Tab-separated table of C-alpha atoms in Angstrom:
chain	number	residue	atom	x	y	z
A	43	UNK	CA	-25.823	39.283	42.308
A	44	UNK	CA	-22.292	38.289	43.208
A	45	UNK	CA	-19.511	39.877	41.166
A	46	UNK	CA	-17.293	37.491	39.240
A	47	UNK	CA	-13.593	37.414	39.892
A	48	UNK	CA	-11.134	38.807	37.448
A	49	UNK	CA	-9.395	36.326	35.219
A	50	UNK	CA	-6.244	35.031	36.858
A	51	UNK	CA	-4.962	33.371	33.669
A	52	UNK	CA	-2.947	35.338	31.170
A	53	UNK	CA	-4.062	34.809	27.558
A	54	UNK	CA	-1.919	35.190	24.455
A	55	UNK	CA	-3.530	36.624	22.373
A	56	UNK	CA	-5.806	38.499	24.731
A	57	UNK	CA	-8.798	39.469	22.573
A	58	UNK	CA	-8.649	37.932	19.071
A	59	UNK	CA	-7.966	34.571	17.509
A	60	UNK	CA	-6.743	35.160	13.972
A	61	UNK	CA	-7.124	32.522	11.276
A	62	UNK	CA	-5.232	33.074	8.042
A	63	UNK	CA	-6.652	31.578	4.823
A	64	UNK	CA	-7.140	30.152	2.332
A	65	UNK	CA	-9.658	28.058	4.195
A	66	UNK	CA	-9.657	25.049	1.895
A	67	UNK	CA	-7.735	23.111	4.537
A	68	UNK	CA	-7.562	23.052	8.330
A	69	UNK	CA	-6.201	26.333	9.714
A	70	UNK	CA	-4.648	26.197	13.197
A	71	UNK	CA	-3.904	29.012	15.593
A	72	UNK	CA	-2.374	28.819	19.065
A	73	UNK	CA	-3.760	30.135	22.339
A	74	UNK	CA	-1.327	30.269	25.236
A	75	UNK	CA	-2.718	30.110	28.782
A	76	UNK	CA	-0.346	31.053	31.598
A	77	UNK	CA	-0.940	30.655	35.332
A	78	UNK	CA	1.073	33.238	37.269
A	79	UNK	CA	-0.517	32.339	40.617
A	80	UNK	CA	0.738	29.998	43.307
A	81	UNK	CA	-2.312	27.715	42.961
A	82	UNK	CA	-3.428	25.259	40.335
A	83	UNK	CA	-6.150	26.548	38.015
A	84	UNK	CA	-8.824	24.552	36.191
A	85	UNK	CA	-9.763	25.785	32.726
A	86	UNK	CA	-12.236	25.155	29.934
A	87	UNK	CA	-12.250	26.492	26.364
A	88	UNK	CA	-15.708	26.967	24.845
A	89	UNK	CA	-16.900	28.276	21.460
A	90	UNK	CA	-20.171	29.447	19.946
A	91	UNK	CA	-19.534	27.216	16.875
A	92	UNK	CA	-18.387	23.825	18.224
A	93	UNK	CA	-18.880	22.084	14.878
A	94	UNK	CA	-16.518	24.450	13.099
A	95	UNK	CA	-13.579	24.144	15.492
A	96	UNK	CA	-11.510	21.420	17.068
A	97	UNK	CA	-9.790	22.448	20.328
A	98	UNK	CA	-6.992	20.420	21.914
A	99	UNK	CA	-6.874	20.384	24.880
A	100	UNK	CA	-10.265	21.910	25.588
A	101	UNK	CA	-10.009	21.495	29.377
A	102	UNK	CA	-7.578	20.589	32.094
A	103	UNK	CA	-5.505	21.902	34.987
A	104	UNK	CA	-2.651	24.405	34.752
A	105	UNK	CA	-0.151	24.006	37.559
A	106	UNK	CA	1.027	27.026	39.490
A	107	UNK	CA	3.612	29.093	37.625
A	108	UNK	CA	3.258	27.104	34.388
A	109	UNK	CA	1.546	27.596	31.038
A	110	UNK	CA	-0.141	25.496	28.379
A	111	UNK	CA	-0.601	25.880	24.617
A	112	UNK	CA	-4.079	25.227	23.234
A	113	UNK	CA	-4.430	24.433	19.524
A	114	UNK	CA	-7.577	25.841	17.936
A	115	UNK	CA	-8.220	24.205	14.546
A	116	UNK	CA	-10.692	25.773	12.134
A	117	UNK	CA	-12.248	23.217	9.794
A	118	UNK	CA	-12.341	23.882	6.006
A	119	UNK	CA	-15.279	25.959	4.740
A	120	UNK	CA	-16.361	28.278	1.900
A	121	UNK	CA	-15.128	31.681	2.944
A	122	UNK	CA	-17.199	34.759	2.093
A	123	UNK	CA	-15.181	37.980	2.648
A	124	UNK	CA	-18.399	40.024	2.911
A	125	UNK	CA	-19.626	37.954	5.824
A	126	UNK	CA	-18.304	39.032	9.208
A	127	UNK	CA	-17.356	36.334	11.629
A	128	UNK	CA	-19.652	36.008	14.610
A	129	UNK	CA	-17.709	33.169	16.168
A	130	UNK	CA	-16.450	33.707	19.700
A	131	UNK	CA	-14.396	31.775	22.230
A	132	UNK	CA	-14.520	31.854	25.987
A	133	UNK	CA	-11.849	30.700	28.375
A	134	UNK	CA	-13.425	29.792	31.686
A	135	UNK	CA	-11.343	29.124	34.761
A	136	UNK	CA	-11.444	28.662	38.524
A	137	UNK	CA	-8.996	27.963	41.282
A	138	UNK	CA	-8.594	24.242	41.801
A	139	UNK	CA	-9.484	22.902	45.269
A	140	UNK	CA	-6.732	21.432	47.392
A	141	UNK	CA	-7.989	17.893	46.909
A	142	UNK	CA	-9.553	17.234	43.522
A	143	UNK	CA	-10.498	13.780	42.234
A	144	UNK	CA	-13.383	14.530	39.876
A	145	UNK	CA	-12.938	17.589	37.646
A	146	UNK	CA	-16.460	17.423	36.211
A	147	UNK	CA	-17.841	17.300	39.713
A	148	UNK	CA	-15.781	20.352	40.660
A	149	UNK	CA	-17.222	22.319	37.728
A	150	UNK	CA	-20.768	21.284	38.583
A	151	UNK	CA	-20.405	22.252	42.231
A	152	UNK	CA	-18.603	25.544	41.522
A	153	UNK	CA	-20.378	28.719	42.604
A	154	UNK	CA	-20.855	31.527	40.058
A	155	UNK	CA	-18.585	33.890	42.011
A	156	UNK	CA	-15.777	31.302	41.790
A	157	UNK	CA	-15.812	31.263	37.980
A	158	UNK	CA	-13.638	33.515	35.835
A	159	UNK	CA	-13.902	33.967	32.091
A	160	UNK	CA	-12.303	35.761	29.170
A	161	UNK	CA	-13.833	36.190	25.729
A	162	UNK	CA	-12.083	36.244	22.380
A	163	UNK	CA	-13.511	36.892	18.937
A	164	UNK	CA	-12.452	35.138	15.741
A	165	UNK	CA	-10.928	37.052	12.841
A	166	UNK	CA	-10.522	35.570	9.362
A	167	UNK	CA	-7.806	36.917	7.082
A	168	UNK	CA	-6.989	36.200	3.465
A	169	UNK	CA	-3.454	36.775	2.118
A	170	UNK	CA	-3.133	39.562	-0.434
A	171	UNK	CA	-2.061	38.947	-4.016
A	172	UNK	CA	1.506	40.112	-3.320
A	173	UNK	CA	1.750	37.832	-0.313
A	174	UNK	CA	0.427	34.957	-2.398
A	175	UNK	CA	3.103	35.669	-5.020
A	176	UNK	CA	5.857	35.846	-2.400
A	177	UNK	CA	4.583	32.677	-0.819
A	178	UNK	CA	4.417	30.781	-4.083
A	179	UNK	CA	7.771	31.951	-5.513
A	180	UNK	CA	9.912	30.078	-2.958
A	181	UNK	CA	7.761	27.023	-3.501
A	182	UNK	CA	8.263	27.338	-7.250
A	183	UNK	CA	12.023	27.724	-6.795
A	184	UNK	CA	12.194	24.717	-4.509
A	185	UNK	CA	9.962	22.618	-6.741
A	186	UNK	CA	11.938	23.632	-9.880
A	187	UNK	CA	15.231	22.751	-8.208
A	188	UNK	CA	13.800	19.418	-7.130
A	189	UNK	CA	12.544	18.758	-10.648
A	190	UNK	CA	15.932	19.686	-12.110
A	191	UNK	CA	17.790	17.394	-9.732
A	192	UNK	CA	15.343	14.574	-10.394
A	193	UNK	CA	15.563	15.073	-14.180
A	194	UNK	CA	19.384	15.160	-14.089
A	195	UNK	CA	19.538	12.001	-12.006
A	196	UNK	CA	16.997	10.390	-14.323
A	197	UNK	CA	18.972	11.369	-17.430
A	198	UNK	CA	22.143	10.004	-15.856
A	199	UNK	CA	20.445	6.745	-15.069
A	200	UNK	CA	19.023	6.609	-18.608
A	201	UNK	CA	22.450	7.303	-20.121
A	202	UNK	CA	24.102	4.696	-17.960
A	203	UNK	CA	21.418	2.088	-18.283
A	204	UNK	CA	21.775	1.288	-22.075
A	205	UNK	CA	25.399	0.104	-21.669
A	206	UNK	CA	24.497	-2.117	-18.774
A	207	UNK	CA	21.386	-3.280	-20.604
A	208	UNK	CA	23.326	-4.102	-23.757
A	209	UNK	CA	25.878	-6.112	-21.777
A	210	UNK	CA	23.100	-8.051	-20.094
A	211	UNK	CA	21.322	-8.694	-23.418
A	212	UNK	CA	24.571	-9.929	-25.034
A	213	UNK	CA	25.219	-12.268	-22.113
A	214	UNK	CA	21.679	-13.604	-22.334
A	215	UNK	CA	22.023	-14.155	-26.095
A	216	UNK	CA	25.244	-16.097	-25.589
A	217	UNK	CA	23.594	-18.237	-22.923
A	218	UNK	CA	20.622	-18.893	-25.185
A	219	UNK	CA	22.891	-19.843	-28.115
A	220	UNK	CA	24.812	-22.292	-25.958
A	221	UNK	CA	21.554	-23.744	-24.656
A	222	UNK	CA	20.151	-24.157	-28.205
A	223	UNK	CA	23.357	-25.850	-29.370
A	224	UNK	CA	23.299	-28.206	-26.393
A	225	UNK	CA	19.654	-29.088	-27.022
A	226	UNK	CA	20.354	-29.664	-30.736
A	227	UNK	CA	23.212	-32.053	-29.925
A	228	UNK	CA	21.093	-33.914	-27.422
A	229	UNK	CA	18.284	-34.218	-29.987
A	230	UNK	CA	20.712	-35.526	-32.619
A	231	UNK	CA	22.119	-38.064	-30.169
A	232	UNK	CA	18.626	-39.216	-29.284
A	233	UNK	CA	17.718	-39.639	-32.956
A	234	UNK	CA	20.891	-41.682	-33.581
A	235	UNK	CA	20.122	-43.881	-30.597
A	236	UNK	CA	16.546	-44.369	-31.778
A	237	UNK	CA	17.706	-45.395	-35.305
A	238	UNK	CA	20.188	-47.878	-33.870
A	239	UNK	CA	17.544	-49.387	-31.629
A	240	UNK	CA	15.099	-49.625	-34.550
A	241	UNK	CA	17.688	-51.365	-36.758
A	242	UNK	CA	18.486	-53.830	-33.984
A	243	UNK	CA	14.844	-54.520	-33.305
A	244	UNK	CA	14.141	-55.002	-37.068
A	245	UNK	CA	17.021	-57.443	-37.428
A	246	UNK	CA	15.963	-59.342	-34.349
A	247	UNK	CA	12.340	-59.515	-35.512
A	248	UNK	CA	13.427	-60.678	-38.988
A	249	UNK	CA	15.645	-63.386	-37.526
A	250	UNK	CA	12.883	-64.480	-35.224
A	251	UNK	CA	10.329	-64.676	-38.066
A	252	UNK	CA	12.687	-66.665	-40.339
A	253	UNK	CA	13.512	-69.134	-37.635
A	254	UNK	CA	9.823	-69.506	-36.828
A	255	UNK	CA	8.909	-70.145	-40.525
A	256	UNK	CA	11.717	-72.699	-40.927
A	257	UNK	CA	10.586	-74.625	-37.946
A	258	UNK	CA	7.043	-74.523	-39.262
A	259	UNK	CA	8.252	-75.949	-42.655
A	260	UNK	CA	10.250	-78.581	-40.875
A	261	UNK	CA	7.270	-79.486	-38.779
A	262	UNK	CA	4.879	-79.338	-41.717
A	263	UNK	CA	7.110	-81.638	-43.873
A	264	UNK	CA	6.678	-84.908	-41.895
A	265	UNK	CA	3.019	-84.298	-41.384
A	266	UNK	CA	2.426	-84.000	-45.167
A	267	UNK	CA	4.356	-87.175	-45.870
A	268	UNK	CA	2.389	-89.107	-43.264
A	269	UNK	CA	-0.878	-87.905	-44.782
A	270	UNK	CA	0.244	-89.027	-48.247
A	271	UNK	CA	1.219	-92.471	-46.894
A	272	UNK	CA	-2.129	-92.820	-45.179
A	273	UNK	CA	-3.957	-92.009	-48.413
A	274	UNK	CA	-1.764	-94.454	-50.342
A	275	UNK	CA	-2.405	-97.223	-47.855
A	276	UNK	CA	-6.125	-96.520	-47.989
A	277	UNK	CA	-6.164	-96.808	-51.787
A	278	UNK	CA	-4.134	-100.057	-51.689
A	279	UNK	CA	-6.505	-101.445	-49.076
A	280	UNK	CA	-9.521	-100.657	-51.245
A	281	UNK	CA	-7.937	-102.350	-54.339
A	282	UNK	CA	-7.004	-105.465	-52.374
A	283	UNK	CA	-10.521	-105.706	-50.954
A	284	UNK	CA	-12.048	-105.599	-54.423
A	285	UNK	CA	-9.709	-108.322	-55.672
A	286	UNK	CA	-10.583	-110.586	-52.789
A	287	UNK	CA	-14.273	-110.230	-53.399
């Protein structure tokens, strides 16, 4: 069995990936991979619990004399301090060929003796009560100062706002009073105009009706007299006819 080569990449940290709780949110730790050689190196980062971690980048090429930072993100979970972590990571690497177009193909065709690997175990840590207190005190101080500044600015705005509000309300009241007065005058003018028009129309209708009745009397007068004459002539005719007979 061929012996594997020693790892050419330098890992920081070398043996452990530490994750500091609480683990109610994503916890990220950094893994630095350095390539001290004069050749490009292909790498892969693997884990025994792929569903619990997100690794970016999880593969790639490290140029000669350069390094890369890998972010290892632990997903939120219910932490049990009595349970020891069995999660492990492995950094696998190999020297990149001179001409490389397909990285997956290079990994598939690689011989076992060309592969190099380093293993790291995961360690979970919870902050102590003192550390929690020290961590929360600055946050409390910052939050209290923010609250004080916000409350002072709010009180200033509240103290300044009534004067401005009163001025605006007074201006609005004056505008409304002027508008009501203008509407009242317009209404009064309209009522006066309506009364004048009604008086004119009444006078005109009265004059028209009187003139119409006079003409009717004048017209009815001659017609009555003619009817009376016709009746008189009829009676005279009847008397004369009886005398003749």
